[in-house]
Coordinates of C-alpha atoms and ligand atoms in Angstrom, one line a residue:
M1 CA -9.2 49.6 32.9
P2 CA -8.2 51.5 36.0
S3 CA -5.8 49.0 37.5
P4 CA -3.5 50.4 40.2
D5 CA -0.5 48.7 38.9
T6 CA 0.0 48.8 35.2
S7 CA 3.3 47.0 34.8
P8 CA 3.0 43.9 32.6
S9 CA 4.5 41.7 35.4
H10 CA 1.3 42.0 37.3
I11 CA -0.8 40.2 34.7
D12 CA -2.8 37.5 36.4
S13 CA -5.8 35.6 35.3
S14 CA -8.2 38.3 36.5
T15 CA -6.4 40.8 34.3
V16 CA -6.6 38.5 31.4
T17 CA -10.3 38.1 32.0
A18 CA -10.7 41.9 32.3
V19 CA -8.8 42.5 29.1
L20 CA -10.8 39.8 27.4
K21 CA -14.1 41.2 28.5
R22 CA -13.2 44.6 27.2
V23 CA -11.9 43.3 23.9
I24 CA -15.1 41.4 23.4
A25 CA -17.3 44.3 24.5
E26 CA -15.6 46.6 22.1
N27 CA -15.4 44.3 19.1
G28 CA -17.6 41.3 19.6
R29 CA -20.8 42.9 18.4
D30 CA -19.5 44.3 15.1
H31 CA -18.0 40.9 14.1
I32 CA -20.7 38.7 15.5
W33 CA -21.6 37.2 12.1
G34 CA -18.0 36.6 11.1
Y35 CA -17.4 34.8 14.4
A36 CA -20.6 32.8 14.1
I37 CA -19.4 31.5 10.6
A38 CA -16.0 30.8 12.0
I39 CA -17.4 28.9 15.0
V40 CA -19.7 26.8 12.8
C41 CA -16.7 25.9 10.7
L42 CA -14.6 25.1 13.7
V43 CA -17.3 22.9 15.0
I44 CA -17.3 21.0 11.7
V45 CA -13.5 20.7 12.0
A46 CA -13.8 19.3 15.5
L47 CA -16.6 16.9 14.7
S48 CA -15.1 15.5 11.5
T49 CA -11.9 14.9 13.3
S50 CA -13.5 12.9 16.0
F51 CA -15.7 11.2 13.4
T52 CA -12.6 9.8 11.7
A53 CA -11.3 8.4 15.0
W54 CA -14.7 6.9 15.9
I55 CA -15.2 5.2 12.5
M56 CA -11.9 3.4 12.8
K57 CA -13.5 0.8 15.0
S58 CA -16.0 -0.1 12.2
V59 CA -13.3 -0.1 9.5
I60 CA -11.1 -2.5 11.4
D61 CA -13.9 -4.7 12.6
E62 CA -15.7 -4.9 9.3
A63 CA -12.5 -5.4 7.3
F64 CA -10.7 -7.8 9.5
A65 CA -13.2 -9.5 11.8
N66 CA -16.4 -9.5 9.6
R67 CA -14.7 -9.2 6.1
R68 CA -17.6 -7.1 4.7
A69 CA -16.2 -5.4 1.6
D70 CA -19.5 -3.5 0.8
V71 CA -19.6 -1.9 4.2
V72 CA -16.0 -1.0 4.2
W73 CA -16.5 0.8 0.9
I74 CA -19.2 3.1 2.4
I75 CA -17.2 3.7 5.5
C76 CA -14.1 4.7 3.5
L77 CA -16.2 7.1 1.4
S78 CA -17.5 8.7 4.6
I79 CA -14.0 9.2 5.8
F80 CA -13.1 10.9 2.6
V81 CA -16.1 13.2 2.9
A82 CA -15.2 14.0 6.5
F83 CA -11.7 15.1 5.3
V84 CA -13.1 17.2 2.5
L85 CA -15.5 18.9 4.9
R86 CA -12.7 19.5 7.4
G87 CA -10.5 21.0 4.7
F88 CA -13.1 23.5 3.5
A89 CA -14.4 24.4 6.9
G90 CA -10.8 25.0 8.0
Y91 CA -10.2 27.2 5.0
I92 CA -13.3 29.3 5.5
Q93 CA -12.6 29.6 9.2
A94 CA -9.0 30.8 8.7
V95 CA -9.9 33.4 6.1
T96 CA -12.9 34.7 8.1
L97 CA -10.8 35.1 11.3
S98 CA -7.9 36.7 9.4
K99 CA -10.3 39.3 7.9
I100 CA -11.8 40.1 11.2
G101 CA -8.3 40.3 12.7
N102 CA -7.1 42.7 10.1
N103 CA -10.1 44.8 10.5
I104 CA -9.6 45.0 14.3
V105 CA -5.9 45.9 13.9
A106 CA -6.8 48.7 11.4
R107 CA -9.6 50.0 13.6
Y108 CA -7.3 50.2 16.7
Q109 CA -4.6 51.9 14.7
R110 CA -7.1 54.5 13.6
R111 CA -8.4 54.9 17.1
L112 CA -4.9 55.2 18.6
Y113 CA -3.8 57.8 16.1
A114 CA -6.9 59.8 16.8
H115 CA -6.4 59.5 20.5
L116 CA -2.7 60.5 20.4
M117 CA -3.9 63.7 18.7
T118 CA -6.0 64.6 21.7
L119 CA -3.1 64.2 24.2
S120 CA -1.3 67.3 25.3
V121 CA 2.1 68.4 24.1
G122 CA 3.5 67.7 27.6
F123 CA 2.6 64.0 27.2
F124 CA 4.9 63.5 24.2
T125 CA 7.9 65.2 25.7
E126 CA 7.6 63.3 29.0
A127 CA 6.8 59.9 27.6
R128 CA 9.4 58.3 25.4
S129 CA 8.2 58.6 21.9
A130 CA 9.9 55.4 20.9
R131 CA 7.9 53.5 23.4
I132 CA 4.7 54.9 22.0
A133 CA 5.8 54.0 18.5
A134 CA 6.7 50.5 19.6
Q135 CA 3.3 50.2 21.4
V136 CA 1.4 51.3 18.3
S137 CA 3.2 49.0 15.9
Q138 CA 3.6 45.9 18.0
N139 CA 0.9 45.7 20.5
V140 CA -2.3 46.3 18.5
S141 CA -2.0 42.7 17.3
G142 CA -2.5 41.7 20.9
I143 CA -6.1 42.7 20.7
R144 CA -6.7 40.6 17.6
D145 CA -4.9 37.6 19.1
V146 CA -6.9 37.8 22.3
L147 CA -10.1 37.4 20.3
N148 CA -8.9 34.8 17.8
L149 CA -7.2 32.7 20.4
T150 CA -10.5 32.6 22.3
V151 CA -12.5 31.6 19.3
T152 CA -10.1 29.0 17.9
S153 CA -9.1 27.5 21.2
T154 CA -12.6 27.2 22.6
A155 CA -14.4 26.3 19.5
R156 CA -11.9 24.1 17.8
D157 CA -9.4 22.8 20.3
M158 CA -11.8 22.4 23.2
L159 CA -14.5 20.8 21.1
T160 CA -12.1 18.5 19.3
F161 CA -10.4 17.5 22.5
V162 CA -13.7 16.8 24.3
S163 CA -15.2 14.9 21.5
L164 CA -12.1 12.8 21.0
L165 CA -12.1 12.2 24.7
G166 CA -15.7 11.0 24.3
V167 CA -14.6 8.6 21.5
M168 CA -11.8 7.3 23.8
V169 CA -14.1 6.7 26.8
Y170 CA -16.7 5.1 24.6
Q171 CA -14.2 2.8 23.0
D172 CA -12.2 1.9 26.1
P173 CA -13.1 3.4 29.4
L174 CA -10.4 1.7 31.4
L175 CA -7.6 2.9 29.1
S176 CA -9.0 6.4 29.1
C177 CA -8.8 6.6 32.9
A178 CA -5.2 5.6 32.7
V179 CA -4.4 8.4 30.3
L180 CA -6.3 10.9 32.4
V181 CA -4.3 10.0 35.5
L182 CA -1.1 10.9 33.7
A183 CA -2.3 14.3 32.5
P184 CA -2.5 16.5 35.6
P185 CA 1.2 16.4 36.6
L186 CA 2.0 17.5 33.1
L187 CA -0.4 20.4 33.3
L188 CA 1.2 21.5 36.6
A189 CA 4.6 21.6 35.0
L190 CA 3.3 23.7 32.2
R191 CA 1.8 26.2 34.6
Y192 CA 5.1 26.7 36.2
L193 CA 6.8 27.3 32.9
S194 CA 4.2 29.8 31.9
K195 CA 4.8 31.8 35.0
R196 CA 8.5 32.1 34.2
L197 CA 7.6 33.1 30.7
R198 CA 5.5 36.0 31.8
Q199 CA 8.5 37.6 33.6
V200 CA 10.9 37.3 30.7
T201 CA 8.3 38.5 28.2
K202 CA 7.9 41.7 30.2
E203 CA 11.6 42.2 30.4
S204 CA 11.9 41.6 26.7
I205 CA 9.3 44.2 25.7
H206 CA 11.0 46.7 27.9
L207 CA 14.4 46.0 26.4
N208 CA 13.1 46.1 22.9
S209 CA 11.6 49.6 23.4
H210 CA 15.0 50.6 24.9
V211 CA 16.7 49.5 21.7
L212 CA 14.3 51.4 19.6
G213 CA 14.6 54.5 21.7
A214 CA 18.4 54.4 21.7
M215 CA 18.4 54.0 17.9
Q216 CA 16.0 56.8 17.4
E217 CA 18.0 59.1 19.5
T218 CA 21.1 58.3 17.5
I219 CA 19.3 58.9 14.2
Q220 CA 17.9 62.2 15.4
G221 CA 21.2 63.4 16.7
I222 CA 23.4 61.9 14.0
S223 CA 25.3 65.2 13.3
I224 CA 26.2 65.5 17.0
V225 CA 27.2 61.8 17.0
K226 CA 29.6 62.3 14.1
A227 CA 30.9 65.7 15.2
F228 CA 31.9 64.3 18.6
T229 CA 33.0 61.0 17.1
M230 CA 30.7 59.2 19.5
E231 CA 30.2 56.3 17.1
A232 CA 32.3 53.7 18.8
E233 CA 31.1 54.6 22.3
L234 CA 27.4 54.6 21.2
E235 CA 27.8 51.4 19.3
R236 CA 29.3 49.8 22.4
K237 CA 26.4 50.9 24.5
I238 CA 23.7 49.9 22.0
N239 CA 25.3 46.6 21.4
K240 CA 25.1 45.9 25.0
I241 CA 21.3 46.6 25.0
I242 CA 20.8 44.6 21.8
A243 CA 22.7 41.7 23.3
A244 CA 20.5 41.8 26.4
A245 CA 17.3 42.0 24.3
E246 CA 18.5 39.1 22.2
G247 CA 19.2 37.0 25.3
R248 CA 15.8 37.7 26.6
S249 CA 14.2 36.7 23.3
N250 CA 16.1 33.5 23.3
K251 CA 15.0 32.8 26.8
I252 CA 11.4 33.3 25.7
A253 CA 11.9 30.9 22.9
R254 CA 13.5 28.3 25.2
L255 CA 10.8 28.7 27.8
S256 CA 7.8 28.7 25.4
E257 CA 9.1 25.7 23.6
R258 CA 10.3 23.9 26.7
N259 CA 6.9 22.2 27.0
A260 CA 7.4 20.5 23.7
P261 CA 10.0 17.9 25.0
M262 CA 7.8 17.4 28.0
T263 CA 4.6 16.7 26.2
E264 CA 6.4 14.7 23.6
S265 CA 7.9 12.4 26.2
F266 CA 4.5 12.1 27.8
A267 CA 2.9 11.2 24.6
G268 CA 5.5 8.6 23.9
L269 CA 4.9 7.0 27.3
A270 CA 1.2 7.0 26.8
V271 CA 1.3 5.5 23.3
A272 CA 3.7 2.8 24.4
S273 CA 1.7 1.8 27.5
V274 CA -1.5 1.8 25.5
L275 CA 0.0 -0.4 22.8
A276 CA 1.3 -2.8 25.4
Y277 CA -2.0 -3.1 27.1
A278 CA -3.9 -3.6 23.9
A279 CA -1.5 -6.2 22.6
Y280 CA -1.8 -8.0 26.0
R281 CA -5.6 -8.1 25.7
A282 CA -5.6 -9.2 22.0
I283 CA -3.1 -12.0 22.7
Y284 CA -4.6 -13.3 26.0
N285 CA -8.3 -12.2 25.9
N286 CA -9.0 -12.4 22.2
V287 CA -10.6 -8.9 22.1
P288 CA -11.3 -7.7 18.5
P289 CA -8.9 -4.9 17.5
G290 CA -11.4 -2.3 16.1
A291 CA -12.1 -0.5 19.4
F292 CA -8.4 -0.4 20.2
F293 CA -7.5 1.2 16.9
S294 CA -10.3 3.7 17.3
F295 CA -9.0 4.5 20.7
V296 CA -5.4 5.0 19.6
T297 CA -6.5 7.2 16.6
A298 CA -8.5 9.4 19.0
L299 CA -5.5 9.6 21.4
L300 CA -3.1 10.6 18.7
L301 CA -5.6 13.1 17.2
A302 CA -6.2 14.5 20.7
Y303 CA -2.5 15.3 21.1
D304 CA -2.4 18.3 18.9
P305 CA -5.4 20.2 20.4
A306 CA -4.3 19.2 23.9
R307 CA -0.9 20.7 23.2
R308 CA -2.4 23.9 21.9
L309 CA -4.7 24.1 24.9
A310 CA -1.7 23.7 27.2
K311 CA 0.0 26.6 25.4
L312 CA -3.2 28.7 25.5
Q313 CA -2.6 30.3 28.8
V314 CA 0.8 31.5 27.9
Q315 CA -0.3 32.8 24.5
M316 CA -3.3 34.4 26.0
E317 CA -1.2 36.2 28.6
R318 CA 1.2 37.4 26.0
A319 CA -1.7 38.7 24.0
A320 CA -3.3 40.2 27.0
V321 CA 0.0 42.0 28.0
N322 CA 0.0 43.6 24.5
A323 CA -3.6 44.4 24.5
R324 CA -3.4 46.0 27.9
M325 CA -0.5 48.3 26.7
I326 CA -2.8 49.5 24.0
Y327 CA -5.6 50.1 26.5
E328 CA -3.2 52.0 28.8
L329 CA -2.5 54.4 25.9
L330 CA -6.2 54.7 24.9
D331 CA -7.2 55.3 28.5
M332 CA -4.7 58.1 29.0
Q333 CA -6.8 61.2 29.6
P334 CA -6.0 64.4 27.7
R335 CA -4.8 66.5 30.6
Q336 CA -6.2 69.7 29.4
R337 CA -9.8 70.0 28.3
D338 CA -11.8 73.0 27.4
L339 CA -13.7 74.3 30.5
P340 CA -17.4 73.6 30.4
D341 CA -18.1 77.4 30.0
A342 CA -15.3 77.9 27.3
K343 CA -16.3 80.3 24.6
P344 CA -14.8 80.9 21.2
L345 CA -12.0 83.5 21.3
V346 CA -13.0 86.8 19.7
V347 CA -9.9 88.7 18.4
T348 CA -10.1 92.4 17.7
E349 CA -6.7 94.0 18.2
A350 CA -4.9 90.7 19.1
R351 CA -3.4 92.3 22.2
I352 CA -1.7 89.7 24.5
E353 CA -1.2 90.3 28.1
L354 CA 0.5 88.1 30.7
R355 CA -0.6 88.7 34.2
D356 CA 1.5 87.3 37.0
V357 CA 2.1 84.1 35.1
A358 CA 3.9 81.3 37.0
F359 CA 4.7 78.0 35.5
A360 CA 6.6 74.8 36.4
Y361 CA 7.4 71.6 34.4
G362 CA 6.9 69.2 37.3
N363 CA 8.4 70.7 40.4
D364 CA 10.9 73.1 39.0
D365 CA 9.6 76.7 38.8
V366 CA 10.4 78.0 35.3
L367 CA 8.4 81.2 35.3
N368 CA 7.7 83.4 38.4
G369 CA 5.2 86.2 38.1
V370 CA 5.8 87.2 34.5
N371 CA 4.0 90.4 33.5
F372 CA 4.1 92.0 30.1
V373 CA 1.9 93.1 27.2
A374 CA 2.4 92.4 23.6
E375 CA 0.5 95.1 21.9
G376 CA -1.8 94.4 19.0
G377 CA -0.1 94.6 15.6
K378 CA 3.3 95.2 17.1
T379 CA 6.4 93.0 17.5
T380 CA 7.5 92.0 21.0
A381 CA 10.9 90.4 21.2
L382 CA 11.8 88.1 24.0
V383 CA 15.5 88.1 24.8
G384 CA 17.6 86.7 27.6
P385 CA 20.1 84.0 28.5
S386 CA 19.1 80.5 27.5
G387 CA 17.0 78.8 30.2
A388 CA 15.4 82.1 31.1
G389 CA 11.9 80.8 30.1
K390 CA 11.4 82.3 26.6
S391 CA 10.3 79.1 24.9
T392 CA 8.1 78.3 27.8
I393 CA 6.2 81.6 27.3
I394 CA 5.8 80.7 23.6
N395 CA 4.4 77.3 24.7
L396 CA 1.9 78.8 27.1
I397 CA 0.2 81.1 24.5
P398 CA -1.3 78.3 22.3
R399 CA -2.0 76.4 25.6
F400 CA 0.4 73.6 25.0
Y401 CA 0.7 73.9 28.8
D402 CA -1.4 75.8 31.3
P403 CA 0.1 78.3 33.8
K404 CA 0.3 77.3 37.4
S405 CA -1.1 80.6 38.4
G406 CA -1.8 83.9 36.7
Q407 CA -3.6 84.6 33.4
I408 CA -2.9 85.1 29.8
M409 CA -5.4 87.5 28.2
I410 CA -6.0 88.0 24.5
D411 CA -8.1 91.1 23.9
G412 CA -9.4 90.9 27.5
Q413 CA -10.3 87.2 27.4
D414 CA -8.5 84.7 29.6
I415 CA -7.3 82.0 27.3
A416 CA -8.0 79.4 29.9
H417 CA -11.7 80.2 29.4
V418 CA -11.8 80.0 25.6
T419 CA -11.9 76.9 23.4
K420 CA -8.5 75.6 22.4
Q421 CA -9.6 75.2 18.8
S422 CA -10.6 78.9 18.5
L423 CA -7.5 80.0 20.3
R424 CA -5.2 78.1 18.0
E425 CA -7.0 79.2 14.9
Q426 CA -5.9 82.8 15.7
L427 CA -2.3 81.7 15.9
A428 CA 0.4 80.9 13.5
Y429 CA 3.6 79.4 14.7
V430 CA 7.1 79.2 13.1
S431 CA 9.4 77.0 15.1
Q432 CA 13.2 77.0 15.2
Q433 CA 13.3 73.6 13.5
P434 CA 11.2 73.8 10.4
Y435 CA 9.2 70.6 10.2
L436 CA 7.9 69.2 7.0
F437 CA 5.4 66.4 6.8
E438 CA 4.9 63.5 4.4
G439 CA 3.3 64.9 1.3
S440 CA 3.8 67.5 -1.4
I441 CA 5.1 71.0 -1.0
R442 CA 1.6 72.2 -1.7
D443 CA 0.2 70.0 1.1
N444 CA 2.8 71.2 3.5
I445 CA 1.9 74.9 3.0
R446 CA -1.8 74.0 3.0
Y447 CA -1.6 72.5 6.5
G448 CA -1.6 76.2 7.5
R449 CA -5.2 76.5 6.4
P450 CA -6.9 73.4 4.8
T451 CA -9.4 75.6 3.0
A452 CA -6.7 77.7 1.2
T453 CA -6.9 77.7 -2.6
D454 CA -4.0 76.9 -4.8
A455 CA -3.8 80.6 -5.7
E456 CA -3.6 81.5 -2.0
I457 CA -0.9 78.9 -1.5
E458 CA 1.2 80.3 -4.3
E459 CA 0.7 83.8 -3.0
A460 CA 1.9 82.8 0.4
A461 CA 4.9 81.0 -1.2
R462 CA 5.8 84.2 -3.1
L463 CA 5.6 86.3 0.0
A464 CA 7.8 83.8 1.8
Y465 CA 10.4 84.0 -1.1
A466 CA 9.8 80.3 -1.7
H467 CA 7.9 80.4 -5.1
D468 CA 11.1 80.4 -7.3
F469 CA 12.8 77.5 -5.6
I470 CA 9.6 75.6 -5.5
L471 CA 9.2 75.9 -9.3
A472 CA 12.8 74.7 -9.7
Q473 CA 11.9 71.4 -8.0
P474 CA 11.2 68.4 -10.3
E475 CA 7.4 68.6 -9.9
G476 CA 7.0 72.1 -8.7
Y477 CA 4.4 72.5 -6.0
D478 CA 3.6 68.7 -6.3
T479 CA 7.2 67.7 -5.4
P480 CA 7.0 65.3 -2.4
V481 CA 8.9 66.4 0.8
G482 CA 9.2 64.9 4.2
E483 CA 10.7 61.5 5.1
N484 CA 10.4 60.1 1.5
G485 CA 10.7 63.3 -0.4
V486 CA 13.3 65.6 -1.9
T487 CA 16.0 67.1 0.3
L488 CA 15.6 70.8 0.8
S489 CA 18.1 73.1 2.3
G490 CA 17.6 74.5 5.9
G491 CA 16.7 77.9 4.5
Q492 CA 14.2 76.4 2.0
R493 CA 12.6 74.4 4.7
Q494 CA 12.3 77.5 6.8
R495 CA 10.7 79.5 4.0
L496 CA 8.2 76.7 3.5
S497 CA 7.3 76.8 7.2
I498 CA 6.9 80.6 6.9
A499 CA 4.7 80.2 3.9
R500 CA 2.6 77.8 6.0
A501 CA 2.3 80.4 8.7
L502 CA 1.5 83.1 6.1
V503 CA -1.3 81.1 4.5
R504 CA -2.9 80.7 7.8
N505 CA -3.4 84.4 7.9
A506 CA -3.8 84.5 11.7
P507 CA -3.6 87.8 13.6
I508 CA -1.0 86.4 16.0
L509 CA 2.4 85.0 15.0
L510 CA 4.6 83.1 17.4
L511 CA 8.1 82.9 16.2
D512 CA 11.1 81.1 17.5
E513 CA 13.9 82.4 15.3
A514 CA 16.3 79.8 14.1
T515 CA 19.8 80.0 15.7
S516 CA 21.4 77.7 13.2
A517 CA 23.5 79.6 10.7
L518 CA 22.3 79.7 7.1
D519 CA 24.4 80.9 4.2
T520 CA 24.1 84.6 3.6
E521 CA 21.8 84.4 0.7
S522 CA 19.4 82.0 2.4
E523 CA 19.6 84.2 5.5
A524 CA 18.6 87.2 3.6
A525 CA 15.7 85.4 1.9
V526 CA 14.5 84.0 5.2
Q527 CA 14.7 87.4 6.8
K528 CA 12.7 89.0 4.0
A529 CA 10.1 86.2 4.3
L530 CA 9.8 86.8 8.1
D531 CA 9.4 90.5 7.6
E532 CA 6.5 89.7 5.3
A533 CA 5.0 87.4 7.9
M534 CA 5.4 89.9 10.7
T535 CA 3.8 92.9 9.1
G536 CA 0.4 93.8 10.5
R537 CA 0.4 91.0 13.1
T538 CA 0.9 90.8 16.8
V539 CA 4.3 89.0 16.9
V540 CA 5.9 87.4 19.9
V541 CA 9.4 86.4 18.8
I542 CA 12.2 84.7 20.6
A543 CA 14.9 86.8 19.0
H544 CA 18.3 85.6 18.2
R545 CA 19.2 88.1 15.5
L546 CA 20.2 91.5 16.6
S547 CA 18.4 93.1 13.6
T548 CA 15.1 91.6 14.9
V549 CA 15.7 92.9 18.4
V550 CA 16.6 96.4 17.2
R551 CA 13.5 96.7 15.1
A552 CA 11.1 95.2 17.6
D553 CA 8.5 97.6 19.0
K554 CA 9.2 96.3 22.5
I555 CA 11.9 94.1 24.0
V556 CA 11.1 92.0 27.0
V557 CA 14.3 91.0 28.8
M558 CA 14.1 87.8 30.8
Q559 CA 16.3 86.1 33.3
Q560 CA 15.6 83.1 35.5
G561 CA 11.9 83.1 34.8
R562 CA 11.3 86.8 35.4
V563 CA 11.0 89.9 33.3
V564 CA 13.9 92.1 34.3
E565 CA 13.7 94.9 31.8
E566 CA 11.3 96.2 29.2
G567 CA 11.5 98.9 26.6
N568 CA 12.7 99.5 23.1
H569 CA 16.3 99.1 21.9
E570 CA 17.4 102.7 22.4
A571 CA 16.0 102.9 25.9
L572 CA 17.4 99.6 27.0
A573 CA 20.8 100.1 25.4
Q574 CA 21.1 103.3 27.4
R575 CA 21.0 101.6 30.8
R576 CA 24.6 100.9 31.2
D577 CA 24.3 98.4 34.0
G578 CA 21.2 96.7 32.5
L579 CA 21.2 93.0 31.4
Y580 CA 20.1 94.0 27.9
A581 CA 23.1 96.4 27.5
R582 CA 25.4 93.7 28.6
L583 CA 23.9 91.1 26.3
N584 CA 23.9 93.6 23.5
N585 CA 27.6 94.3 24.0
L586 CA 28.3 90.6 24.0
Q587 CA 26.7 90.3 20.6
R588 CA 28.8 93.1 19.3
P589 CA 32.2 92.5 20.8
A590 CA 33.8 95.0 18.4
A591 CA 31.5 97.8 19.6
S592 CA 32.2 97.0 23.3
D593 CA 35.9 96.9 22.6
T594 CA 35.9 100.4 21.3
N595 CA 34.1 101.7 24.4
Ligands
LIG601 P1 14.7 79.6 27.0 O1 13.8 79.4 25.9 O2 14.8 80.9 27.5 O3 16.0 79.0 26.7 P2 13.1 77.6 28.2 O4 11.7 78.1 28.3 O5 13.3 76.6 27.1 O6 14.2 78.7 28.2 O7 13.5 76.8 29.5 C1 13.3 77.3 30.8 C2 13.6 76.2 31.8 O8 12.7 75.1 31.7 C3 15.0 75.5 31.6 O9 15.5 75.4 32.9 C4 14.6 74.2 31.0 O10 15.6 73.3 31.4 C5 13.3 73.9 31.5 N1 12.5 73.1 30.5 C6 12.2 73.5 29.3 N2 11.3 72.6 28.7 C7 11.1 71.6 29.6 C8 10.3 70.4 29.6 N3 9.6 70.0 28.5 N4 10.4 69.7 30.7 C9 11.1 70.1 31.8 N5 11.8 71.2 31.9 C10 11.8 72.0 30.8

């Protein structure tokens, strides 16, 4: 839905219609039989309701005016049957609609997840991930509600209302006119309320995602929070947001329920005037009471569907706001696609070459004309002050982002012209923060290569010095890790992520060495695991450990998005005034002191 303004405040009836059309187009066909059953049931509900109102005239007249016991008996039986029918039809309708609704929710959840997978890495760092999470969990129901509201309100409430209105007009046209004159002002008042509600609903959704986001940040950074004793300050801040969100939600409740007192008073007025008029006619004109009772029954029964119909616009808009947020997400285009002429990457030596690569996140230039070669089967270490652009280079090689200009070549092929799938299959990546996913240890290693056998997984774990600690876990390789699993130490997690990279058996390894300190024993094990992972591969490593740098075949020294020096450790350390020599001395204060 390419609407120019996508903020929820701009939801108007045309947007609601557009969303409704799309929801129906995408779901209507698959559930057409379910909806047909539901609609038939709703028609039965509507008709049996009006039937009970209509038959009241006969009950009263036959019982009180004509005193026909035999007829009254049949009429009462028919009322009973009407109620039974109504009960069953209502049940079938509710179950059918719920089933369809649940199916729609599940389907959109699947679709959203699959779609999120296609979006580029850049999307997730820019967009607030909490907002996405909130959208996925809360707003999918909007699509279900849009459909179900349409079906129930048109089929049941509309039909019930119209047929009851028919009964009313049939039984007493004059009174019906009086009621209808009173209705329009009420509807106008309701319209005004619904407009106010739209605005606060939007604000509330915004505030709620703010709350979620702030909480998520706190949870992720809990060690920083504690270390800097930020608890009180953060709590004060978040309490303010929570209070604002609570206020908004209360306002929504007030506004959406405000029409209750209004319609209630209106109904009271209507019933009282009708009764007065009927009493007057009975007393002075001797009109039999049957028609009047039937009319009042219809009026009272019409109240509920009328109230629901009055609320319909508000509910529909709320559902449409939610549904549209889902569509906004689904309509987001993956920013990078494979070029039409993209070919699979063919790796021979796995030689990586950066030619004049420039890159910017947004408008800030991060890399300016970067040139270097990472030779096949050799280790190239990236060093330099933080912010120099080292991680950015690591992000460009798997094409998480594309360079602004220049090329990255692997074995003579420009990676912009190969398929991303084939490119990433040739890469293994070990990040600074080892990330484990929901599942067992075995699953987590197998993510490296889904076709790996159990034997290959154990072999990788051995090479990564993880086998022994894995066997010591309660269920060995089947021990669950991730959010709901066992807690592993930082070093153990790192070794698992190295095992994952090893099992992938890719010719190129991208490595962001962990800066966080591990205990000496873990450190040694991780180092040995990394050595294993690095042998025989083209490695591009953001090096933080001196030992890695010293042993690298080539060191690329970066500063402010440029390569300032290149060479091996001995050569670079010789250049007294070079950046590398200075950095090197910083890392070895004792050595520089003795100079
Ligand atoms: P290094 O790894 O050498 O520390 P980075 O490549 O991480 O350097 O960062 C280079 C510059 O790019 C820094 O100024 C950093 O603030 C900026 N930067 C890094 N990632 C992003 C991002 N996702 N969005 C915007 N700017 C970023």
